[in-house]
Every structure is written in C-alpha cells, then in structure tokens.
C-alpha cells in the first residue's frame, strides 16, 4: 500500500494532493464525525490540533506557533491577508504578490476588498524584489513570497521580500502550501528562522500526506491569530479565529497522524525520492525533444503542444498546464518511476501517431 | 449501528453535527483522497457533487439549483453575503439579520467588509419583520431569515422578510443550515417554493447525516453563483466559485450517499422520531421544575442555573447554553430516549446533592 498507487491516483500527475499515508487515513476514519470548530464538545480532536500546530511550527522553525489546521491553502492565504488587513486598518489596503502567486490571492482580494498588486517575476520565475519594492506604499498591509510555486516549484527570495515588507510597515507572508514539507531538506531560505516572516501557509494535505482537508496557517505573534477572532455566543468556547465554522476532524487527526509518522525522517526520505524522480523525468523528457525548466523542488515544467497535451488527456492522464502553456508534472508521493515510464511511453506513442502532434510550444524561461 | 450511539456521541447534546449515516461514512472513506476543487482531475467526485446539489434543490423546492457543497454553514452564509455584495456593488453595503442569526454572519461582515445590522426578535425568538423593514435602506444588499435557529430552533417569517428585502432592492437569504432536513415535513413556509428566496444555506452534515465537512449553498439564479467565480490559471477547469480551493471529496461523497439513502422517507422518519423525542424531553424537564421554551423544531431550550450546568458538564455531558443562558439540547439523530433518560437521572442527582444547585435561572421567552 505504501508505494503502489491505488486506482484513483494511478494517472494523476497534475494534483498537489496525494494518497494519504496509511496512518493518516486510519486517523481520518476514526475522527470522521468530529468537529474541531467546537473544541469544548470535541476535546480529543482539539488536542490533536494543538499537536499538529506544534509540529508545523517545528517544520517551519517557529518555536511558539499560533495557528490552526485550515481547510487548505486557500483558507490559509485568505486568513493571512485578512489578519494583515485587520491589524493595520488602512483606508485602501493593498497586498503585493508576485505573478507566480496562487490564484487564492485573487480570491482573497475579492473576498476581503483589498487591492491586489501583482508584480513580475524574473527569468527563473522567482519574485522580482525591485519590482516588489516599487509596488509597496503606505497602504500595503502584506507582501507575499512563495516558497514552492504552483506552476514552476520556485522559491522566492524570502529574506529580501521580508525587508521590503517591513520597510513599508507591512507584514510578510510565505506561501509554502506545497513546498513546506520539502524545504527543510534543501538549502533554501524560507522559514521563520531564515527571515522575519510574520505568517505562513503550510499544508499537511499536500506533501505532508494528511487526508484532505488539512491545510495550515501559522503566525509568529499571537496578535496575528487574534485579529481573526469573532465571538461565538452559543459555544462553550468563547471565540473562533477560523474562516469556516464546523471543520473536519478527519483532516485535523490525519494531519497529526501523518506528521507523527513522518516528521522528520519519513519526509526526508520522501523528498530525496521525489527530487531524484523529478530530475530523472526532466532528463527523459529532454531526450525526447522537450524543453524543460530547471528542476528545483520536485515539479517538472516542460513545453508541450496543444494536440499532444489533449491526446494524453484522452489517454486518461490527469495533467494540467501553467498559465503560459507548459505541461506541469508534480512529483507527489503517489507518483512513481513506473507511472512516469508509462506516461513517457504514451508520449512516444502520441508522437509516433502523427507529425502535427510533434510540434512543441511554450516558453519555459530558463530552459536547458 | 443505526441507532446505538457510538462512544464519541454518547453524551453529546450540544452539537448540530452527528454520527454519519453508514452509507455516508462508507462513501467518505472511499473518497477521502479526492479533491472536488479540481473537478477535471477528480471527475467522479465532481459528478457526485452535481447529484448532491440536485437533491438539495429537491429538498428546498428549487428545480434548477445553482450551488455547491461547502465546508459548512459558515462558508455558505459567507458566500451568500459575498454574492449579494458583488452583485449589487453599493458604496457601503449592509446586511440585515435578526438577532437570532448565527455568528457566521458576524464573521462574514468582518471578512467581507459589510456592515451588519442586527434587528430584534419577537417574544418567541422570531425575526421582527417591522424591525427588519425599518433597518433596510438603499445600501442593503441582503436580508437574512433563519429557518431553524441555532439557539431556539425557530423559523422566521420568510415570505414577509422576502418582501422587505425585495422592496429595498436587496436579496433574501434563508439560513436553513440545520433546519433544512426537517422543514420539508412541517407546515412552515421556508423554501424556494414558499417565497421568492434568492439563496439558501442547507447543510447535509447536520441533520442530513453526511460526514463533516458537507454544508450546502443554493442560488435561485445562475448569476448568484457566478458572482463568486475567480479564474483558475493552472487548473484545467477555468474558474472556481468556492471560498476554499482544495475541498473534501469525503464530504461531497458522503452528502450524496446520505441523501440517496434517506431522502425523502428516511429523513421523514427521523424527523418524526426526534420531534416526538424533543416534546417528551421538554415535558420531562418541566416535571422537574425547569422552564422550557415552546418546542418547534427538535431543539429544547430550558432555564438552568450556572452550578447545575457546570456539574452536568463535570459528569461528562457535552452541553451548551444560549447567549441568554438557557441550556440547549439539540435532538440530533444520535440522541436517543435512553441518552436523555440518563441525562435526566444526572439532573436529579445534581439537584439532590445540594440546595444551591436547585436554583433555576434564565428567561426562556414564551415559556410554558
């Protein structure tokens, strides 16, 4: 069960979700009928949530973390923006994000009524610090850096972005929703220890192998979480900082169980496996004439033509593209060399089927 | 398994969540690792979500429903407010809710930057229509009526509130998060057929016996849902109307399975059982000297003194109080006559233990 991908995932290459770890699945099933949104009624799952937040803090180098297990990265990002907006209370708040930021920030901007200022990335798809610096002003409440971008797996210059944010009197948020369980085993500077990061998104249900829904949001200061609280008249607990009300005990228990089982050694082994897998897969694609972006975190972006992409989808592959059209393959825990070998065989079959299918397209930036 | 409450729920009287139906639990376990937020990758659960929304429409008398399975009632209420705000685009939007409205509207107001106007309820804890009429103005985007209130189980005069809303150029939202699976078997006017309701919250994971997280939001018009959509660059689906991104396939599959198993006859039988149970329990409390509010939907509110309440919590009962201090017992599917008999025995034992524990307090309004 550990390695053999079950049916549902055998052709999924596009998702940042994955097959839960067996311990996470077991915990999810046991806590399916609990509600961490009502901690006085469901006390055991509330205890597990505190444990999950402690471990997320360890992973992100934050010794006294304030946060909770969200429904996912979108809720975590929305809440980080909301907290900054509520703490700074400027007239026309704006948030500065790199172009590579997840679309949840677009959603956050609409929901929360803040202006979103998207600034360019460099040739390697990382946030341009000068552009961020030019975009901030007195109404900026938050600057966002991505640590493991959705489309290219890139890590923004977090210490430099933190300096930009704090010079402008704003907070600095790191979106490590997907990257957070890989980054501790890399040389990247991304954590609360590497820079004066104020808040972070880090999702157990992505590379952490919890069951959906289990995202995570962390704040360095208690005030970050407190800025989200509303009163809860009929619950015996007195306030609630979450975006949702009733929440999934399954996700919370699965997050705690997965991190208990895997942090740190299991996650390190998994990172080493997928890092090697991604490097191998990119090389195999290049041998077949594709251009690929440099591989950093275990995500491969490669030029692909529309007809080839569509034919591969017809073959049942669950694949997706970046905004600029590259195929993106996310090397999640359920993705194996066997799966990717089968995928490459289908790529060759599609190419063999007709010349028009062979044309490659798309700009992958710093390609090699 | 059907009736015997498992350990986790054997003393839970405060929650509006419950033990999932066996078919719902089974479906949740099968779809634990899917993400309806990515419908092109996880197609089977996307199909189940369309079926769940169709059935919610049947229950709420809406033949062509537009909506989705939310994380719960809070997300559904936030989205209804957001949709109204986005559709009407006034300068300083406000939302008119009765005092009895769930605290998720307070959260929605903070998140969305709208003014919340709470208007009084009448002696029976139902929204006062004249007060709502006095509160609306040109900047009102939404009026809310509650169909099954959290604290007293009351149903507001929905047709009258709809008239107030529409006369003011606003939308009318019904919060039937808990009541929606009971109301079809009552004489109340609450549904899309009874009044020109624009949107509704109706949660399968409450009385519908789905697994958490499975709330529901419905819009009469396509434009209601469309007002929530943001673009999703890297997903093969092109936009997303949900508040969260990754979502629980377990909740969606459980909602579809529970409604398949129980609508309409199973829900009718369950309603008849809990309605009788609540009436019986309220009478038993009155025999023991408690004042109780009239029972409408299956929720019993009774005066209780602080010491008695605290002693019962020490005995392990998961109970909670209204904002004004009444004990509230929610007769959910896991609540049985045996549980309530054991609770009444503990009430008597607490009273016998000391005279100070016998003092009753709290105003239950239209008590009998």
XYZ file of C-alpha atoms in Angstrom:
736
model
C 0.000 0.000 0.000
C 2.841 2.390 0.766
C 4.178 2.704 -2.742
C 1.660 1.073 -5.060
C -0.614 3.889 -6.180
C -4.268 2.941 -5.766
C -6.547 3.239 -8.744
C -7.679 6.760 -8.137
C -4.133 8.143 -8.376
C -2.556 5.878 -10.960
C -2.721 8.533 -13.699
C -2.799 11.732 -11.626
C 0.199 13.936 -12.445
C -1.399 17.370 -12.019
C -2.522 17.390 -8.415
C -0.777 18.736 -5.328
C -2.963 16.372 -3.300
C -1.976 12.755 -2.891
C -2.834 9.389 -1.401
C -2.841 9.865 2.388
C -0.319 7.972 4.487
C -1.928 4.823 5.976
C -1.733 6.293 9.478
C -3.427 9.453 8.226
C -6.189 7.501 6.521
C -6.782 5.485 9.670
C -6.949 8.621 11.821
C -9.277 10.319 9.348
C -11.688 7.407 9.502
C -11.666 7.380 13.295
C -12.335 11.124 13.568
C -14.764 11.433 10.662
C -17.622 12.514 12.916
C -15.843 15.135 14.999
C -15.786 18.926 14.719
C -12.681 20.833 15.829
C -14.726 24.006 15.331
C -16.414 23.110 18.641
C -13.396 22.280 20.833
C -15.264 22.009 24.127
C -17.579 19.361 22.711
C -14.907 17.509 20.725
C -11.960 17.725 23.084
C -9.778 14.897 21.759
C -9.586 16.328 18.247
C -8.882 19.772 19.726
C -5.868 18.262 21.488
C -4.707 16.717 18.206
C -4.976 20.100 16.519
C -2.684 21.698 19.098
C -0.209 18.903 18.451
C -0.436 19.379 14.686
C 0.247 23.116 15.029
C 3.244 22.416 17.285
C 4.726 20.100 14.670
C 4.059 22.549 11.842
C 5.980 25.055 13.939
C 8.903 22.637 14.237
C 8.935 22.112 10.477
C 8.863 25.861 9.834
C 11.322 26.747 12.619
C 8.853 28.582 14.836
C 9.075 27.657 18.497
C 5.786 29.099 19.773
C 3.433 28.890 16.789
C -0.033 30.438 16.708
C -2.247 28.935 14.064
C -4.672 26.194 13.174
C -5.447 23.461 10.670
C -7.349 25.124 7.816
C -9.458 23.592 5.067
C -6.476 24.123 2.765
C -4.040 26.627 1.369
C -6.727 28.954 0.076
C -8.218 29.456 3.524
C -4.725 29.899 4.967
C -3.827 32.553 2.390
C -7.169 34.347 2.790
C -6.682 34.405 6.542
C -3.151 35.778 6.291
C -4.425 38.645 4.141
C -7.371 39.196 6.475
C -5.143 39.261 9.545
C -2.811 41.837 7.999
C -5.756 43.950 6.838
C -7.384 43.805 10.279
C -4.164 44.618 12.121
C -3.134 47.619 10.047
C -6.550 49.125 9.277
C -5.515 51.456 6.463
C -8.044 53.194 4.249
C -7.399 51.383 0.949
C -5.367 48.293 1.783
C -3.264 46.597 -0.862
C -1.326 43.352 -0.997
C 1.797 42.864 -3.116
C 2.237 39.398 -4.603
C 4.480 38.010 -7.346
C 2.812 36.956 -10.598
C 3.584 33.391 -9.572
C 1.328 33.599 -6.508
C -1.555 31.165 -6.328
C -4.989 32.318 -7.508
C -6.210 32.126 -3.919
C -4.786 35.626 -3.516
C -7.102 36.818 -6.281
C -9.925 35.202 -4.347
C -8.696 36.788 -1.110
C -8.651 40.210 -2.756
C -12.240 39.863 -3.935
C -13.497 38.426 -0.660
C -11.678 40.882 1.594
C -11.948 44.011 -0.507
C -8.205 44.639 -0.825
C -6.321 45.696 -3.928
C -4.032 43.020 -5.366
C -0.770 44.290 -6.874
C 0.842 41.559 -8.923
C 4.496 42.217 -9.685
C 6.660 40.489 -12.294
C 8.900 37.507 -11.712
C 12.434 37.185 -13.062
C 13.591 34.906 -15.888
C 13.628 31.989 -13.466
C 10.039 32.615 -12.318
C 11.077 33.999 -8.925
C 9.642 37.214 -7.441
C 11.494 40.341 -8.592
C 12.472 42.114 -5.359
C 12.943 45.509 -7.015
C 9.516 45.260 -8.572
C 8.032 44.413 -5.175
C 9.860 47.350 -3.638
C 8.473 49.670 -6.293
C 4.939 48.392 -5.701
C 4.653 48.849 -1.931
C 3.344 52.067 -0.381
C 1.808 53.282 2.879
C -1.363 51.315 2.187
C 0.425 47.999 1.718
C -0.581 45.613 4.507
C 1.096 42.444 3.244
C 3.856 41.293 0.913
C 3.743 37.661 -0.186
C 6.644 35.385 -1.055
C 6.078 31.940 -2.485
C 8.202 29.029 -1.274
C 7.403 26.359 -3.826
C 5.315 27.928 -6.560
C 2.342 26.105 -8.034
C 3.493 26.327 -11.626
C 7.301 26.001 -11.516
C 8.154 24.955 -7.939
C 10.229 28.084 -7.387
C 11.269 29.641 -4.057
C 11.173 33.438 -3.888
C 13.949 35.436 -2.113
C 12.166 35.452 1.245
C 14.670 37.463 3.366
C 14.776 40.218 0.740
C 10.987 40.327 0.450
C 10.705 40.486 4.244
C 12.946 43.553 4.217
C 10.772 45.162 1.537
C 7.634 44.429 3.549
C 8.924 45.660 6.873
C 10.475 48.801 5.418
C 6.994 49.631 4.175
C 5.378 48.873 7.524
C 3.662 45.787 6.127
C 3.701 42.115 7.113
C 5.462 39.316 5.219
C 3.619 36.103 4.391
C 5.241 32.974 2.966
C 3.077 30.634 0.908
C 4.740 27.266 1.480
C 1.486 25.372 0.996
C 3.098 22.725 -1.182
C 6.799 23.304 -0.564
C 6.757 23.284 3.203
C 7.326 19.571 3.645
C 10.255 19.514 1.201
C 12.059 22.738 2.061
C 13.534 21.652 5.424
C 15.729 19.256 3.429
C 17.023 21.887 0.987
C 19.371 24.859 1.253
C 16.610 27.401 0.621
C 15.994 30.291 2.992
C 12.260 30.132 3.560
C 11.402 29.606 7.245
C 10.663 31.679 10.344
C 14.308 31.161 11.320
C 15.696 32.347 7.994
C 13.856 35.653 7.884
C 11.447 37.756 9.970
C 8.456 36.005 8.416
C 5.131 37.024 10.006
C 2.842 34.285 8.724
C 2.977 31.136 6.633
C 0.765 28.723 4.735
C 1.949 25.114 5.003
C -0.460 22.314 4.100
C -0.306 18.838 5.602
C -2.691 17.520 2.944
C -0.242 18.248 0.149
C 3.304 16.884 0.537
C 2.597 16.160 4.211
C 0.416 13.171 3.252
C -2.536 14.013 5.503
C -6.061 13.434 4.212
C -7.957 16.376 2.688
C -8.956 18.818 4.189
C -5.857 19.756 6.177
C -4.111 22.981 5.337
C -2.201 25.047 7.832
C -1.687 28.680 8.757
C 0.937 29.870 11.254
C 1.530 33.284 12.781
C 4.673 34.357 14.588
C 2.703 36.525 17.002
C -0.424 35.758 18.965
C -1.864 39.048 17.652
C -1.835 37.645 14.124
C -4.308 34.937 15.052
C -6.268 37.153 17.443
C -7.004 39.579 14.605
C -9.222 36.855 13.105
C -11.348 36.056 16.145
C -15.093 36.588 16.356
C -17.304 35.833 19.368
C -19.191 32.529 19.485
C -22.243 33.057 21.683
C -23.697 29.544 21.893
C -20.465 27.547 22.019
C -18.777 26.943 25.344
C -15.533 28.115 23.767
C -15.716 31.893 23.531
C -14.258 32.862 20.185
C -13.328 31.442 16.824
C -10.475 32.538 14.581
C -11.139 30.177 11.684
C -12.708 31.153 8.376
C -15.074 28.184 8.421
C -17.158 27.169 11.447
C -17.701 23.436 11.585
C -14.424 21.859 10.497
C -13.193 18.428 9.578
C -11.927 16.354 12.471
C -10.771 13.844 9.864
C -8.368 16.357 8.361
C -7.028 17.501 11.738
C -6.493 13.958 13.026
C -4.928 12.895 9.730
C -2.524 15.834 9.836
C -1.400 14.974 13.351
C -1.033 11.289 12.476
C 0.868 11.864 9.236
C 3.341 14.241 10.860
C 3.797 11.894 13.826
C 4.610 9.102 11.407
C 6.824 11.030 9.001
C 8.491 14.037 10.614
C 11.405 14.313 10.052
C 12.895 11.102 8.679
C 9.977 9.924 6.600
C 9.604 13.296 4.954
C 13.346 13.460 4.282
C 13.318 10.055 2.570
C 10.280 11.046 0.548
C 11.899 14.319 -0.504
C 15.049 12.529 -1.641
C 12.982 10.057 -3.652
C 10.860 12.656 -5.470
C 13.801 15.010 -6.022
C 15.649 12.227 -7.821
C 12.488 11.241 -9.662
C 11.883 14.776 -10.948
C 15.471 15.150 -12.141
C 15.292 11.817 -13.954
C 11.912 12.621 -15.523
C 13.063 16.019 -16.809
C 16.093 14.381 -18.420
C 13.878 11.748 -20.057
C 11.649 14.485 -21.472
C 14.631 16.375 -22.850
C 15.893 13.172 -24.517
C 12.544 13.102 -26.298
C 12.913 16.647 -27.566
C 11.005 18.587 -24.926
C 12.346 21.760 -23.392
C 12.145 21.732 -19.611
C 12.655 24.366 -16.952
C 15.397 23.780 -14.382
C 14.135 21.448 -11.709
C 14.329 22.826 -8.184
C 11.569 21.464 -5.978
C 10.101 18.220 -7.398
C 7.924 19.686 -10.133
C 8.728 19.397 -13.824
C 7.548 22.055 -16.281
C 8.005 21.268 -19.971
C 6.971 22.743 -23.265
C 4.155 20.784 -24.885
C 1.951 21.333 -27.907
C -1.806 21.582 -27.562
C -2.522 18.433 -29.647
C -0.060 16.298 -27.675
C -1.489 17.573 -24.412
C -5.041 16.814 -25.499
C -4.148 13.329 -26.767
C -2.504 12.493 -23.441
C -5.593 13.642 -21.592
C -7.676 11.411 -23.823
C -5.435 8.543 -22.728
C -6.668 9.178 -19.208
C -3.704 11.130 -17.862
C -4.699 13.812 -15.369
C -2.315 16.560 -16.424
C -2.503 20.334 -16.440
C -0.652 23.327 -17.792
C 0.782 26.563 -16.499
C -0.827 29.867 -17.448
C 1.801 30.166 -20.212
C 1.046 26.697 -21.529
C 3.732 24.368 -20.157
C 2.898 20.864 -19.059
C 3.421 20.651 -15.296
C 4.031 17.304 -13.606
C 4.033 17.372 -9.807
C 6.101 14.578 -8.290
C 3.855 13.806 -5.327
C 4.226 10.777 -3.044
C 1.882 8.680 -5.223
C 3.946 9.374 -8.364
C 6.401 6.582 -9.150
C 9.021 5.856 -11.782
C 6.667 3.172 -13.127
C 3.899 5.754 -13.625
C 6.203 8.190 -15.356
C 7.675 5.439 -17.538
C 4.149 4.569 -18.671
C 3.497 8.253 -19.301
C 6.660 8.572 -21.395
C 5.605 5.525 -23.430
C 2.279 7.233 -24.150
C 4.130 10.423 -25.108
C 6.152 8.424 -27.630
C 3.044 6.698 -28.972
C 1.312 10.045 -29.451
C 4.341 11.435 -31.260
C 4.549 8.363 -33.464
C 0.878 8.767 -34.371
C 1.322 11.907 -36.443
C 3.701 14.720 -37.289
C 1.419 17.529 -36.201
C 1.428 16.087 -32.708
C 5.187 16.539 -32.507
C 5.339 20.300 -32.610
C 6.463 21.674 -29.275
C 5.485 25.036 -27.955
C 5.695 27.206 -24.891
C 8.351 29.330 -23.252
C 9.857 27.688 -20.204
C 12.066 30.567 -19.249
C 15.474 29.438 -18.087
C 15.274 26.207 -20.085
C 18.120 23.805 -20.600
C -25.077 0.776 14.339
C -28.100 2.705 13.115
C -29.461 3.716 16.496
C -26.833 2.838 19.110
C -24.764 5.955 19.603
C -21.035 5.195 19.383
C -18.787 6.309 22.210
C -17.896 9.664 20.749
C -21.541 10.804 20.710
C -22.982 9.069 23.775
C -23.015 12.274 25.844
C -23.116 14.920 23.097
C -26.271 17.052 23.427
C -24.916 20.402 22.225
C -23.778 19.700 18.691
C -25.577 20.187 15.401
C -23.243 17.585 13.929
C -23.962 13.908 14.343
C -22.868 10.381 13.633
C -22.876 9.985 9.829
C -25.248 7.507 8.223
C -23.400 4.227 7.489
C -23.680 4.845 3.736
C -22.208 8.313 4.228
C -19.333 7.018 6.321
C -18.586 4.385 3.701
C -18.612 6.940 0.883
C -16.425 9.334 2.893
C -13.819 6.636 3.402
C -13.803 5.767 -0.295
C -13.400 9.396 -1.413
C -11.014 10.518 1.332
C -8.215 11.266 -1.128
C -10.163 13.222 -3.737
C -10.486 16.959 -4.304
C -13.717 18.330 -5.793
C -11.908 21.683 -6.043
C -10.113 20.179 -9.071
C -13.048 18.672 -10.990
C -11.133 17.808 -14.157
C -8.653 15.713 -12.188
C -11.206 14.157 -9.814
C -14.154 13.617 -12.146
C -16.160 11.028 -10.208
C -16.476 13.191 -7.120
C -17.402 16.153 -9.332
C -20.291 14.054 -10.670
C -21.372 13.219 -7.114
C -21.346 16.910 -6.248
C -23.729 17.710 -9.105
C -26.030 14.972 -7.821
C -25.849 16.304 -4.256
C -26.785 19.801 -5.429
C -29.714 18.392 -7.437
C -31.046 16.631 -4.347
C -30.574 19.695 -2.158
C -32.646 21.521 -4.759
C -35.413 18.904 -4.455
C -35.423 19.233 -0.681
C -35.614 23.032 -0.890
C -38.120 23.094 -3.782
C -35.749 24.545 -6.385
C -35.898 22.817 -9.740
C -32.715 24.175 -11.323
C -30.356 24.785 -8.404
C -27.011 26.569 -8.708
C -24.717 25.840 -5.830
C -22.113 23.564 -4.347
C -21.167 21.521 -1.302
C -19.417 23.902 1.094
C -17.233 23.180 4.103
C -20.237 24.019 6.254
C -22.882 26.582 7.077
C -20.373 29.329 7.776
C -18.892 29.158 4.284
C -22.402 29.022 2.813
C -23.505 32.105 4.732
C -20.290 33.998 3.905
C -20.759 33.169 0.236
C -24.375 34.308 0.212
C -23.323 37.666 1.651
C -20.409 37.884 -0.774
C -22.607 37.108 -3.755
C -25.116 39.788 -2.805
C -22.348 42.318 -2.179
C -20.685 41.531 -5.501
C -23.960 41.677 -7.459
C -25.216 44.976 -6.099
C -21.920 46.877 -5.718
C -23.141 49.692 -3.492
C -20.768 52.054 -1.738
C -21.279 50.976 1.890
C -23.072 47.649 1.787
C -25.085 46.433 4.755
C -26.802 43.172 5.632
C -29.870 42.956 7.825
C -30.091 39.904 10.081
C -32.226 39.009 13.090
C -30.517 38.835 16.494
C -31.025 35.095 16.297
C -28.775 34.759 13.240
C -25.723 32.544 13.578
C -22.400 34.183 14.435
C -21.133 33.267 10.973
C -22.806 36.474 9.797
C -20.609 38.434 12.206
C -17.659 36.627 10.648
C -18.977 37.343 7.147
C -19.280 41.035 7.978
C -15.677 41.221 9.177
C -14.305 39.184 6.285
C -16.280 40.935 3.563
C -16.247 44.466 4.912
C -20.016 44.868 5.102
C -21.991 46.449 7.914
C -24.094 44.018 9.931
C -27.432 45.361 11.135
C -28.867 43.058 13.779
C -32.561 43.624 14.411
C -34.597 42.375 17.375
C -36.616 39.190 17.510
C -40.137 38.935 18.920
C -41.149 37.275 22.211
C -40.947 33.901 20.505
C -37.390 34.497 19.190
C -38.521 35.019 15.587
C -37.314 37.899 13.414
C -39.402 41.028 13.841
C -40.496 41.978 10.313
C -41.225 45.614 11.172
C -37.786 45.980 12.701
C -36.209 44.495 9.575
C -38.249 46.875 7.445
C -37.034 49.830 9.491
C -33.406 48.697 9.157
C -33.142 48.312 5.379
C -32.063 51.170 3.139
C -30.584 51.753 -0.326
C -27.282 50.205 0.744
C -28.837 46.955 1.959
C -27.654 44.083 -0.232
C -29.109 41.158 1.732
C -31.793 40.366 4.274
C -31.420 37.101 6.158
C -34.160 34.884 7.549
C -33.360 31.894 9.725
C -35.256 28.652 9.220
C -34.315 26.685 12.305
C -32.342 28.973 14.599
C -29.256 27.742 16.431
C -30.426 28.682 19.891
C -34.192 28.073 19.881
C -34.946 26.201 16.654
C -37.250 28.974 15.407
C -38.376 29.652 11.835
C -38.553 33.317 10.803
C -41.458 34.653 8.666
C -39.655 34.046 5.372
C -42.280 35.346 2.874
C -42.611 38.592 4.805
C -38.833 39.045 5.024
C -38.541 38.359 1.295
C -40.991 41.189 0.657
C -38.967 43.531 2.880
C -35.758 42.586 1.053
C -37.122 42.944 -2.453
C -38.916 46.209 -1.716
C -35.485 47.537 -0.727
C -33.801 46.176 -3.855
C -31.884 43.580 -1.813
C -31.661 39.799 -1.948
C -33.217 37.383 0.548
C -31.153 34.583 2.052
C -32.561 31.739 4.156
C -30.261 30.085 6.677
C -31.678 26.564 6.894
C -28.282 25.067 7.766
C -29.720 22.850 10.496
C -33.455 23.035 9.792
C -33.405 22.166 6.113
C -33.678 18.419 6.528
C -36.610 18.701 8.971
C -38.633 21.528 7.425
C -39.999 19.613 4.405
C -42.042 17.582 6.884
C -43.528 20.578 8.693
C -46.091 23.258 7.806
C -43.506 26.052 7.820
C -43.078 28.373 4.835
C -39.343 28.355 4.296
C -38.409 27.081 0.814
C -37.814 28.443 -2.683
C -41.415 27.465 -3.486
C -42.915 29.263 -0.496
C -41.289 32.626 -1.152
C -39.041 34.390 -3.685
C -35.946 33.227 -1.795
C -32.685 34.094 -3.615
C -30.220 31.895 -1.762
C -30.145 29.295 0.974
C -27.774 27.534 3.351
C -28.699 23.884 3.919
C -26.110 21.547 5.410
C -26.005 17.813 4.719
C -23.562 17.295 7.603
C -26.061 18.453 10.186
C -29.493 16.783 10.135
C -28.744 15.310 6.720
C -26.349 12.776 8.285
C -23.447 13.305 5.868
C -19.897 13.278 7.227
C -18.212 16.600 8.044
C -17.388 18.721 6.024
C -20.533 18.964 3.899
C -22.527 22.153 4.005
C -24.564 23.476 1.138
C -25.308 26.755 -0.585
C -28.005 27.165 -3.250
C -28.825 30.100 -5.523
C -32.019 30.514 -7.479
C -30.204 32.226 -10.328
C -27.016 31.277 -12.096
C -25.806 34.845 -11.571
C -25.773 34.279 -7.821
C -23.096 31.623 -8.154
C -21.283 33.379 -10.982
C -20.739 36.427 -8.782
C -18.334 34.274 -6.728
C -16.138 32.958 -9.529
C -12.428 33.694 -9.883
C -10.136 32.450 -12.655
C -8.018 29.349 -12.032
C -4.988 29.556 -14.307
C -3.288 26.213 -13.704
C -6.377 24.017 -13.363
C -7.967 22.584 -16.476
C -11.315 23.811 -15.188
C -11.398 27.547 -15.812
C -12.977 29.139 -12.760
C -13.836 28.431 -9.157
C -16.778 29.810 -7.207
C -15.982 28.224 -3.869
C -14.494 30.044 -0.876
C -11.932 27.314 -0.274
C -9.741 25.793 -3.009
C -8.950 22.172 -2.306
C -12.107 20.654 -0.884
C -13.100 17.444 0.829
C -14.177 14.668 -1.511
C -15.184 12.747 1.607
C -17.763 15.368 2.499
C -19.153 15.609 -1.026
C -19.422 11.838 -1.469
C -20.939 11.443 1.983
C -23.539 14.101 1.236
C -24.577 12.377 -1.982
C -24.692 8.974 -0.284
C -26.661 10.129 2.757
C -29.265 11.899 0.647
C -29.523 8.906 -1.693
C -30.175 6.682 1.289
C -32.544 8.931 3.234
C -34.430 11.385 1.007
C -37.325 11.581 1.496
C -38.606 8.674 3.586
C -35.610 8.202 5.863
C -35.496 11.886 6.699
C -39.252 11.931 7.346
C -38.997 9.015 9.771
C -36.047 10.640 11.512
C -37.912 13.935 11.809
C -40.927 12.223 13.351
C -38.724 10.422 15.854
C -36.782 13.490 17.027
C -39.875 15.711 17.063
C -41.549 13.284 19.461
C -38.334 12.954 21.464
C -37.982 16.712 21.909
C -41.598 17.108 23.024
C -41.196 14.293 25.531
C -37.885 15.654 26.858
C -39.260 19.161 27.344
C -42.196 17.729 29.327
C -39.821 15.693 31.489
C -37.773 18.808 32.233
C -40.896 20.765 33.209
C -41.931 17.959 35.559
C -38.608 18.509 37.295
C -39.205 22.234 37.750
C -37.420 23.639 34.679
C -38.971 26.280 32.475
C -38.759 25.411 28.779
C -39.391 27.345 25.588
C -42.087 26.008 23.274
C -40.685 23.220 21.160
C -40.968 23.758 17.412
C -38.111 22.105 15.549
C -36.421 19.376 17.645
C -34.362 21.576 19.958
C -35.175 22.069 23.639
C -34.167 25.285 25.423
C -34.601 25.316 29.204
C -33.685 27.571 32.078
C -30.776 26.230 34.104
C -28.616 27.590 36.882
C -24.895 28.004 36.465
C -23.988 25.444 39.191
C -26.271 22.772 37.763
C -24.917 23.368 34.268
C -21.320 23.135 35.457
C -21.985 19.957 37.477
C -23.551 18.282 34.464
C -20.511 19.209 32.342
C -18.305 17.673 35.018
C -20.346 14.496 34.632
C -19.160 14.418 31.023
C -22.250 15.794 29.310
C -21.422 17.911 26.265
C -23.977 20.664 26.696
C -24.036 24.355 25.865
C -26.081 27.441 26.509
C -27.741 30.202 24.552
C -26.363 33.733 24.708
C -29.005 34.467 27.372
C -28.018 31.433 29.427
C -30.560 28.683 28.663
C -29.488 25.070 28.353
C -29.962 23.961 24.728
C -30.349 20.300 23.837
C -30.321 19.537 20.122
C -32.173 16.324 19.281
C -29.875 15.059 16.558
C -30.002 11.584 15.009
C -27.543 10.221 17.593
C -29.690 11.441 20.509
C -31.954 8.734 21.925
C -34.521 8.452 24.679
C -32.017 6.315 26.592
C -29.404 9.097 26.476
C -31.897 11.705 27.628
C -33.189 9.411 30.397
C -29.612 9.062 31.656
C -29.216 12.834 31.429
C -32.417 13.404 33.438
C -31.166 10.966 36.090
C -27.975 13.013 36.394
C -30.029 16.208 36.610
C -31.934 14.695 39.536
C -28.735 13.525 41.210
C -27.216 17.005 40.909
C -30.350 18.562 42.389
C -30.367 16.068 45.238
C -26.749 16.890 46.001
C -27.392 20.374 47.328
C -29.989 23.149 47.560
C -27.871 25.779 45.786
C -27.800 23.560 42.730
C -31.600 23.716 42.504
C -31.980 27.409 41.737
C -33.164 27.923 38.197
C -32.378 30.985 36.147
C -32.714 32.403 32.672
C -35.517 33.888 30.623
C -36.872 31.480 28.047
C -39.268 33.936 26.464
C -42.613 32.374 25.633
C -42.211 29.664 28.303
C -44.895 27.249 29.326
